[in-house]
Coordinates of C-alpha atoms in Angstrom, one line a residue:
X1 CA -12.2 -14.9 43.1
X2 CA -10.2 -16.7 41.1
X3 CA -9.1 -14.6 37.6
X4 CA -10.5 -15.3 34.3
X5 CA -7.8 -16.9 32.7
X6 CA -5.9 -14.9 29.7
X7 CA -6.8 -15.6 26.3
X8 CA -3.7 -16.2 24.1
X9 CA -3.9 -15.4 20.5
X10 CA -1.9 -15.5 17.1
X11 CA -1.6 -13.1 14.1
X12 CA -0.4 -14.7 11.1
X13 CA 0.3 -11.6 8.3
X14 CA 0.1 -12.3 4.9
X15 CA 0.8 -10.0 1.3
X16 CA 1.4 -6.3 1.8
X17 CA 3.2 -4.1 4.6
X18 CA -0.1 -2.1 5.0
X19 CA -1.2 -5.6 6.4
X20 CA 1.9 -6.0 8.4
X21 CA 0.5 -2.3 9.8
X22 CA -3.4 -3.6 10.5
X23 CA -1.5 -6.7 11.9
X24 CA 0.2 -4.7 14.8
X25 CA -3.5 -2.5 15.5
X26 CA -5.2 -5.3 15.8
X27 CA -2.4 -7.4 18.5
X28 CA -2.9 -3.3 20.4
X29 CA -6.4 -3.1 20.3
X30 CA -6.1 -7.3 21.6
X31 CA -3.5 -6.9 24.3
X32 CA -5.5 -4.0 26.0
X33 CA -7.8 -5.9 26.1
X34 CA -6.6 -8.8 27.8
X35 CA -5.6 -11.6 24.9
X36 CA -1.9 -12.3 25.0
X37 CA -0.1 -13.1 22.1
X38 CA 1.7 -15.7 21.6
X39 CA 2.9 -18.5 18.5
X40 CA 0.7 -20.5 16.2
X41 CA 0.6 -23.5 18.0
X42 CA 0.2 -22.0 21.3
X43 CA -2.9 -19.9 20.8
X44 CA -6.6 -20.7 21.8
X45 CA -7.0 -19.1 18.5
X46 CA -5.3 -17.9 15.4
X47 CA -6.3 -15.3 13.3
X48 CA -4.8 -15.0 9.6
X49 CA -4.5 -11.3 8.2
X50 CA -4.7 -12.7 4.4
X51 CA -4.3 -10.7 1.2
X52 CA -6.9 -11.0 -1.9
X53 CA -4.6 -9.3 -4.5
X54 CA -3.8 -11.6 -6.8
X55 CA -4.5 -15.4 -7.9
X56 CA -1.1 -16.8 -6.3
X57 CA -1.8 -14.7 -3.1
X58 CA -5.7 -15.8 -2.4
X59 CA -3.7 -19.4 -2.8
X60 CA -1.3 -18.5 -0.5
X61 CA -4.2 -17.3 2.0
X62 CA -6.2 -20.2 1.9
X63 CA -3.6 -22.8 1.7
X64 CA -2.5 -20.5 5.4
X65 CA -5.5 -20.7 6.7
X66 CA -6.2 -24.5 6.4
X67 CA -2.9 -25.3 8.1
X68 CA -3.7 -23.2 10.9
X69 CA -6.9 -24.9 11.3
X70 CA -4.8 -28.4 11.8
X71 CA -5.1 -30.0 14.9
X72 CA -8.6 -28.6 15.8
X73 CA -6.8 -25.3 16.2
X74 CA -9.9 -22.2 15.8
X75 CA -9.2 -20.3 12.5
X76 CA -10.4 -16.8 12.3
X77 CA -9.6 -14.7 8.8
X78 CA -9.4 -11.1 8.4
X79 CA -8.0 -9.1 5.8
X80 CA -8.6 -8.1 1.9
X81 CA -9.3 -12.1 1.1
X82 CA -11.7 -12.1 3.8
X83 CA -13.3 -8.6 3.5
X84 CA -13.5 -9.3 -0.5
X85 CA -15.2 -12.5 -0.3
X86 CA -16.3 -13.0 2.8
X87 CA -19.3 -15.4 2.8
X88 CA -18.3 -17.1 -0.1
X89 CA -15.3 -17.7 1.3
X90 CA -17.0 -19.3 5.0
X91 CA -19.0 -21.1 2.3
X92 CA -15.6 -22.9 0.6
X93 CA -13.6 -23.3 4.2
X94 CA -15.9 -24.6 6.4
X95 CA -12.3 -25.1 8.4
X96 CA -12.8 -20.9 9.2
X97 CA -14.2 -20.4 12.5
X98 CA -15.1 -16.7 11.5
X99 CA -14.8 -14.8 8.0
X100 CA -14.3 -11.5 9.8
X101 CA -14.4 -8.0 7.1
X102 CA -12.8 -4.6 8.0
X103 CA -15.9 -3.7 10.6
X104 CA -15.2 -5.5 12.7
X105 CA -11.3 -4.5 13.9
X106 CA -12.3 -2.5 16.4
X107 CA -14.4 -5.1 18.1
X108 CA -11.8 -7.7 17.1
X109 CA -12.2 -8.9 20.6
X110 CA -15.4 -9.4 20.9
X111 CA -15.7 -11.5 17.9
X112 CA -13.1 -14.1 19.3
X113 CA -14.8 -14.2 22.7
X114 CA -17.8 -16.0 20.2
X115 CA -15.5 -18.3 18.4
X116 CA -13.8 -19.6 21.8
X117 CA -17.8 -19.7 23.5
X118 CA -18.8 -21.7 20.2
X119 CA -21.0 -18.6 19.1
X120 CA -21.9 -18.3 15.9
X121 CA -21.3 -15.4 13.9
X122 CA -22.2 -14.7 10.5
X123 CA -19.4 -14.2 7.5
X124 CA -18.8 -10.7 6.5
X125 CA -21.0 -9.8 3.1
X126 CA -18.8 -8.1 1.1
X127 CA -19.9 -4.5 0.1
X128 CA -18.6 -2.4 -3.2
X129 CA -16.4 0.5 -0.6
X130 CA -16.8 2.6 -3.2
X131 CA -20.2 3.3 -3.3
X132 CA -19.4 4.4 0.4
X133 CA -18.7 8.2 1.2
X134 CA -15.2 8.3 3.8
X135 CA -16.2 10.8 6.8
X136 CA -14.8 14.6 6.0
X137 CA -11.9 15.1 7.9
X138 CA -13.2 17.3 10.3
X139 CA -15.8 13.6 11.3
X140 CA -13.0 11.5 11.4
X141 CA -11.7 10.1 15.1
X142 CA -8.4 11.9 16.6
X143 CA -5.8 10.2 17.1
X144 CA -7.1 8.7 20.5
X145 CA -10.4 7.3 19.5
X146 CA -11.4 3.9 19.1
X147 CA -13.6 4.9 16.9
X148 CA -13.5 2.7 13.4
X149 CA -14.2 4.0 9.5
X150 CA -15.3 1.4 7.5
X151 CA -12.3 -0.3 5.5
X152 CA -9.7 1.8 7.4
X153 CA -8.0 0.8 10.5
X154 CA -8.2 4.2 12.2
X155 CA -6.8 2.6 16.0
X156 CA -5.4 5.1 18.8
X157 CA -1.0 5.4 18.0
X158 CA -0.5 3.7 21.7
X159 CA -3.0 0.7 20.8
X160 CA -0.8 -0.3 18.0
X161 CA 1.9 -3.2 19.3
X162 CA 4.8 -4.5 17.7
X163 CA 5.0 -7.9 16.6
X164 CA 8.9 -7.9 16.4
X165 CA 12.1 -5.4 17.4
X166 CA 13.7 -5.1 13.6
X167 CA 14.9 -1.7 13.4
X168 CA 12.5 -0.5 10.5
X169 CA 9.1 -0.3 10.9
X170 CA 5.8 0.5 8.1
X171 CA 4.1 3.6 9.1
X172 CA 0.3 4.1 7.1
X173 CA -0.2 7.5 6.1
X174 CA -2.7 7.1 4.3
X175 CA -6.0 3.6 2.9
X176 CA -8.2 3.0 0.2
X177 CA -7.3 4.6 -3.5
X178 CA -9.5 6.8 -6.0
X179 CA -7.5 5.4 -9.0
X180 CA -9.7 3.2 -11.5
X181 CA -7.2 1.3 -12.9
X182 CA -8.8 -1.2 -15.3
X183 CA -7.0 -4.2 -13.6
X184 CA -6.8 -3.4 -10.0
X185 CA -10.0 -4.9 -7.5
X186 CA -8.6 -2.7 -4.7
X187 CA -10.7 0.1 -4.4
X188 CA -13.5 -1.9 -4.6
X189 CA -13.0 -3.4 -1.3
X190 CA -10.2 -0.9 0.6
X191 CA -12.7 2.0 -0.3
X192 CA -11.8 5.9 -0.9
X193 CA -8.7 7.2 -0.4
X194 CA -8.4 8.8 3.0
X195 CA -5.6 10.5 4.4
X196 CA -4.0 10.3 8.1
X197 CA -3.5 13.8 9.5
X198 CA 0.0 15.0 9.1
X199 CA 0.0 15.1 13.5
X200 CA -1.4 11.9 14.0
X201 CA 1.2 10.7 11.2
X202 CA 4.0 12.6 13.4
X203 CA 2.3 11.0 16.9
X204 CA 2.8 7.3 15.4
X205 CA 6.7 8.0 14.3
X206 CA 7.4 9.8 18.0
X207 CA 5.9 6.0 19.2
X208 CA 8.1 4.1 17.4
X209 CA 11.3 6.1 17.8
X210 CA 11.0 5.4 21.0
X211 CA 10.2 2.1 20.5
X212 CA 14.2 1.4 19.2
X213 CA 12.8 2.0 15.3
X214 CA 15.6 3.6 12.9
X215 CA 14.1 3.8 9.5
X216 CA 10.2 4.3 8.6
X217 CA 8.9 3.2 5.4
X218 CA 5.5 4.9 4.3
X219 CA 2.9 3.3 2.9
X220 CA -0.4 3.6 1.3
X221 CA -1.8 2.3 -1.9
X222 CA -1.2 5.6 -3.7
X223 CA 1.5 7.9 -1.5
X224 CA 1.5 10.7 -3.7
X225 CA -2.1 11.6 -3.4
X226 CA -1.4 11.7 0.6
X227 CA -3.1 15.3 1.8
X228 CA -5.4 15.7 -1.7
X229 CA -8.8 14.8 0.3
X230 CA -7.6 17.1 3.4
X231 CA -7.4 19.8 1.0
X232 CA -3.3 20.2 0.8
X233 CA -1.9 18.7 -2.5
X234 CA 1.9 19.1 -1.3
X235 CA 1.1 17.7 2.4
X236 CA 3.6 14.7 1.8
X237 CA 6.6 17.8 1.0
X238 CA 5.7 19.4 4.2
X239 CA 5.1 16.3 5.9
X240 CA 8.4 14.6 5.3
X241 CA 10.8 17.5 5.9
X242 CA 8.8 17.4 10.2
X243 CA 9.5 13.5 10.0
X244 CA 12.9 13.9 9.6
X245 CA 13.6 15.8 13.1
X246 CA 11.7 12.9 14.9
X247 CA 14.2 11.4 17.9
X248 CA 15.9 7.7 17.2
X249 CA 14.9 8.0 13.5
X250 CA 17.3 8.2 10.8
X251 CA 16.0 7.0 7.5
X252 CA 12.9 7.8 6.2
X253 CA 11.6 5.7 2.9
X254 CA 8.4 6.5 0.7
X255 CA 6.8 3.6 -0.8
X256 CA 3.9 3.4 -3.5
X257 CA 4.6 6.1 -5.7
X258 CA 2.1 6.8 -8.7
X259 CA 4.5 8.7 -11.6
X260 CA 1.3 10.8 -12.8
X261 CA 1.1 12.3 -9.4
X262 CA 4.5 12.6 -8.8
X263 CA 5.0 16.9 -8.5
X264 CA 8.2 18.4 -9.2
X265 CA 8.1 19.3 -5.5
X266 CA 7.8 16.1 -4.2
X267 CA 10.6 14.8 -6.2
X268 CA 12.7 17.5 -5.1
X269 CA 12.2 16.9 -1.0
X270 CA 12.6 13.3 -1.5
X271 CA 15.9 13.8 -3.7
X272 CA 17.3 16.8 -1.6
X273 CA 16.4 16.3 2.3
X274 CA 18.6 14.8 4.2
X275 CA 17.2 11.7 6.0
X276 CA 14.5 11.3 3.4
X277 CA 16.2 8.1 1.3
X278 CA 16.6 9.0 -2.6
X279 CA 14.2 6.4 -3.3
X280 CA 11.7 6.1 -6.0
X281 CA 9.3 3.0 -5.7
X282 CA 7.8 3.7 -8.9
X283 CA 4.6 1.7 -10.2
X284 CA 4.8 1.9 -14.0
X285 CA 2.7 -1.0 -14.9
X286 CA 3.6 -0.7 -18.2
X287 CA 5.3 1.5 -21.0
X288 CA 4.1 0.9 -24.0
X289 CA 1.5 4.1 -24.3
X290 CA -1.7 2.1 -26.1
X291 CA -1.4 -0.2 -23.0
X292 CA -1.1 2.0 -20.2
X293 CA -4.2 4.0 -21.7
X294 CA -6.3 0.4 -21.6
X295 CA -5.0 0.1 -17.8
X296 CA -6.5 3.8 -17.7
X297 CA -3.1 5.1 -16.5
X298 CA -0.8 7.7 -17.7
X299 CA 3.0 7.6 -19.0
X300 CA 4.7 6.2 -21.8
X301 CA 8.9 5.4 -22.3
X302 CA 10.1 9.1 -22.9
X303 CA 7.8 10.6 -20.3
X304 CA 8.9 7.8 -17.4
X305 CA 13.1 8.7 -18.7
X306 CA 12.2 11.9 -18.1
X307 CA 10.6 11.2 -14.8
X308 CA 14.0 8.8 -13.7
X309 CA 16.5 11.2 -15.6
X310 CA 15.3 14.3 -13.2
X311 CA 15.2 11.9 -9.9
X312 CA 18.6 11.0 -11.2
X313 CA 19.6 14.3 -11.5
X314 CA 19.0 15.7 -8.0
X315 CA 20.3 12.2 -6.2
X316 CA 22.6 10.4 -8.8
X317 CA 22.6 7.0 -6.6
X318 CA 19.2 7.1 -6.0
X319 CA 17.3 3.6 -6.0
X320 CA 14.1 3.2 -8.2
X321 CA 12.6 0.4 -8.3
X322 CA 9.1 -0.9 -10.2
X323 CA 6.3 -3.3 -10.5
X324 CA 5.5 -4.1 -14.7
X325 CA 2.1 -6.0 -15.7
X326 CA 2.8 -8.8 -19.2
X327 CA 0.3 -9.8 -21.2
X328 CA -2.3 -7.5 -20.3
X329 CA -5.6 -7.8 -23.2
X330 CA -4.4 -6.4 -26.1
X331 CA -0.9 -6.8 -25.8
X332 CA 1.1 -7.0 -28.8
X333 CA 4.7 -7.8 -29.3
X334 CA 5.1 -4.0 -30.4
X335 CA 4.2 -3.4 -26.9
X336 CA 6.6 -6.0 -25.6
X337 CA 9.4 -4.9 -27.2
X338 CA 8.6 -1.2 -26.1
X339 CA 8.6 -2.3 -22.6
X340 CA 12.1 -4.0 -23.0
X341 CA 13.1 -0.7 -25.0
X342 CA 12.1 0.9 -21.2
X343 CA 13.6 -1.4 -19.2
X344 CA 16.9 -0.9 -20.8
X345 CA 16.9 2.4 -20.8
X346 CA 15.0 2.7 -17.3
X347 CA 18.6 1.2 -15.2
X348 CA 16.0 0.2 -12.4
X349 CA 17.5 -1.6 -9.0
X350 CA 14.6 -4.3 -9.0
X351 CA 11.6 -5.3 -11.0
X352 CA 9.3 -7.2 -10.3
X353 CA 7.4 -9.1 -13.8
X354 CA 3.9 -10.4 -13.0
X355 CA 2.0 -11.8 -15.9
X356 CA -1.7 -10.2 -16.0
X357 CA -4.9 -12.7 -14.9
X358 CA -8.2 -10.9 -14.5
X359 CA -9.4 -10.3 -10.7
X360 CA -13.1 -10.4 -11.0
X361 CA -15.0 -7.1 -10.2
X362 CA -12.6 -5.1 -12.7
X363 CA -13.0 -3.6 -15.9
X364 CA -9.8 -5.3 -17.6
X365 CA -11.8 -9.0 -17.0
X366 CA -14.6 -7.8 -19.2
X367 CA -12.5 -7.5 -22.0
X368 CA -12.1 -8.9 -25.2
X369 CA -9.0 -9.6 -26.9
X370 CA -7.7 -11.8 -23.8
X371 CA -4.4 -13.5 -24.6
X372 CA -3.6 -17.2 -25.0
X373 CA -2.6 -18.3 -20.9
X374 CA 1.4 -19.8 -23.0
X375 CA 1.7 -16.4 -24.4
X376 CA 1.7 -14.7 -21.8
X377 CA 3.7 -17.4 -19.7
X378 CA 6.1 -17.3 -22.3
X379 CA 5.7 -13.0 -22.3
X380 CA 6.4 -13.4 -18.5
X381 CA 9.8 -15.0 -18.9
X382 CA 10.9 -13.7 -21.5
X383 CA 11.1 -10.2 -19.8
X384 CA 11.7 -11.8 -16.4
X385 CA 15.2 -12.7 -18.0
X386 CA 16.0 -9.4 -19.3
X387 CA 14.8 -7.8 -16.1
X388 CA 17.4 -9.9 -14.1
X389 CA 20.0 -9.1 -16.3
X390 CA 19.2 -5.5 -16.3
X391 CA 19.1 -5.6 -12.5
X392 CA 22.2 -7.0 -12.6
X393 CA 24.1 -4.7 -14.5
X394 CA 22.8 -2.0 -12.1
X395 CA 24.5 -3.4 -9.3
X396 CA 27.3 -3.7 -10.8
X397 CA 26.8 0.2 -11.3
X398 CA 27.2 0.8 -8.2
X399 CA 30.8 -0.7 -7.9
X400 CA 32.7 1.7 -5.6
X401 CA 30.1 3.4 -5.0
X402 CA 29.8 4.1 -0.6
X403 CA 26.2 2.8 0.4
X404 CA 24.8 3.7 3.8
X405 CA 23.7 0.7 5.1
X406 CA 21.2 -0.3 8.2
X407 CA 22.6 -3.1 10.0
X408 CA 19.5 -6.0 10.5
X409 CA 20.7 -9.5 9.8
X410 CA 23.9 -10.9 11.8
X411 CA 24.2 -15.1 10.6
X412 CA 27.3 -17.2 11.1
X413 CA 29.3 -14.3 12.0
X414 CA 28.4 -12.1 9.0
X415 CA 26.0 -9.3 9.1
X416 CA 24.0 -7.4 6.8
X417 CA 21.8 -4.6 6.2
X418 CA 20.4 -2.5 3.5
X419 CA 21.2 0.3 1.4
X420 CA 19.5 3.5 0.6
X421 CA 18.6 2.0 -2.4
X422 CA 16.9 -1.0 -1.2
X423 CA 13.6 -1.3 0.8
X424 CA 12.9 -4.4 3.0
X425 CA 11.7 -7.6 1.6
X426 CA 11.6 -6.3 -1.9
X427 CA 15.3 -4.7 -3.0
X428 CA 18.0 -7.1 -2.1
X429 CA 20.3 -6.7 0.7
X430 CA 24.1 -5.1 1.6
X431 CA 26.8 -8.2 2.8
X432 CA 29.0 -6.3 4.7
X433 CA 32.8 -7.2 5.2
X434 CA 35.8 -5.4 6.8
X435 CA 35.9 -4.5 10.3
X436 CA 32.3 -5.9 11.4
X437 CA 33.1 -7.2 14.5
X438 CA 32.0 -4.4 16.7
X439 CA 28.6 -4.3 14.8
X440 CA 25.0 -3.7 16.0
X441 CA 21.3 -4.8 14.8
X442 CA 19.9 -1.3 14.1
X443 CA 23.2 0.4 13.3
X444 CA 24.2 2.8 10.1
X445 CA 27.0 2.5 8.9
X446 CA 28.8 3.6 5.4
X447 CA 30.7 0.5 3.5
X448 CA 32.3 0.4 0.0
X449 CA 30.9 -1.4 -2.5
X450 CA 32.8 -4.2 -4.0
X451 CA 31.0 -7.0 -5.7
X452 CA 27.3 -7.8 -6.7
X453 CA 25.3 -11.1 -7.0
X454 CA 22.2 -10.1 -8.7
X455 CA 20.6 -7.1 -6.6
X456 CA 22.6 -7.7 -3.6
X457 CA 26.3 -6.2 -2.7
X458 CA 29.4 -6.8 -1.2
X459 CA 30.8 -3.7 0.7
X460 CA 33.3 -3.0 3.4
X461 CA 33.0 -1.3 6.2
X462 CA 34.6 2.1 6.2
X463 CA 36.4 3.0 10.0
X464 CA 34.5 4.8 11.8
X465 CA 31.5 5.1 10.3
X466 CA 29.3 3.6 12.3
X467 CA 26.8 5.4 14.0

């Protein structure tokens, strides 16, 4: 009897690093259940892992779905936009054959079978996941289980399948968020904060190390909350030294740190532990205390500068980046000037500047004192110009520094990579010059910074430093 033809699927990932991990978990599930992974133009069905965080990301997701549906291809939407808007998105986007929420991840192969067979699938109906209580740690599935917690991806460690051969991989610490920032809708569709167990994180790190990964980037909605639901507020401080012992892994990077929760003990571990990048991805969002309070966040220019000073006292060449929101309801000219004062003093390596826009379902969307869009746009342009100038100045401060670079990209016989102060995709890179003929992707090399262009550096390889 002839075997059934192999079904093929393409995964297109948009949005943040957490989505990339979700896509690799979906790929692992599908590969284990008889699906082949291929390019979109060759696939029986295209799965688009969407982003639904801000307006531009939503538009990008919809445009990608429409493009994937060209030529009559079957298209399925998953991810945050699908979870957040579900049946509403299905009504507005008949080109998509299915709109699936997070609860469908554990049975994604069955849902794709339905799509190919032409069986109708009721679109996901969104629910405010803040009302769903997560399972207690004792009742969560083990690392070898295929049971899914609604709103969270908990596939087996062996079930994740890498979708590229990069020497860098993201490793998810947790899913969800318990904070209630007035501008952010993420908790409503990602649910409560749920940490993975340290043993599960370590098992996946070992698998990634065996797969050729040299740098791990730890991600979650709020990494400083890791372990609080496990009854251990210092779980991350305990986990990081264990991760640096994983064979094959040379560098660990922690992302998405909440300034108000960055404990001195965690600051010390990140700044003082060999193998942990002295890198602080700090979610400041603003620096004016009145604006921060309306955002339901904590801090001020002085407290943020003190935090950065403590980090640099531990690691003088530490990297620091942040995003800020300009034009929040009620923001005054004095508030903008305070933000500018902070940025001038902070010496951040990268600053992302975003203009405020209402997100439905958030508290801030109901605020009065909305600013005219033209005012918001003017402030974004103004703060962005300042940020670009300051980031370039900060890069110039690194002239003469020795940076530890992970070699990643070769173009026209020129190699580039990232220093310890640079995260993937967001923070610039290091172009390598000098003795580069024997360099290979995935190696680490020491190099001295000789010039810069914006946040990007040029550095000369030190002889004998390749490892």
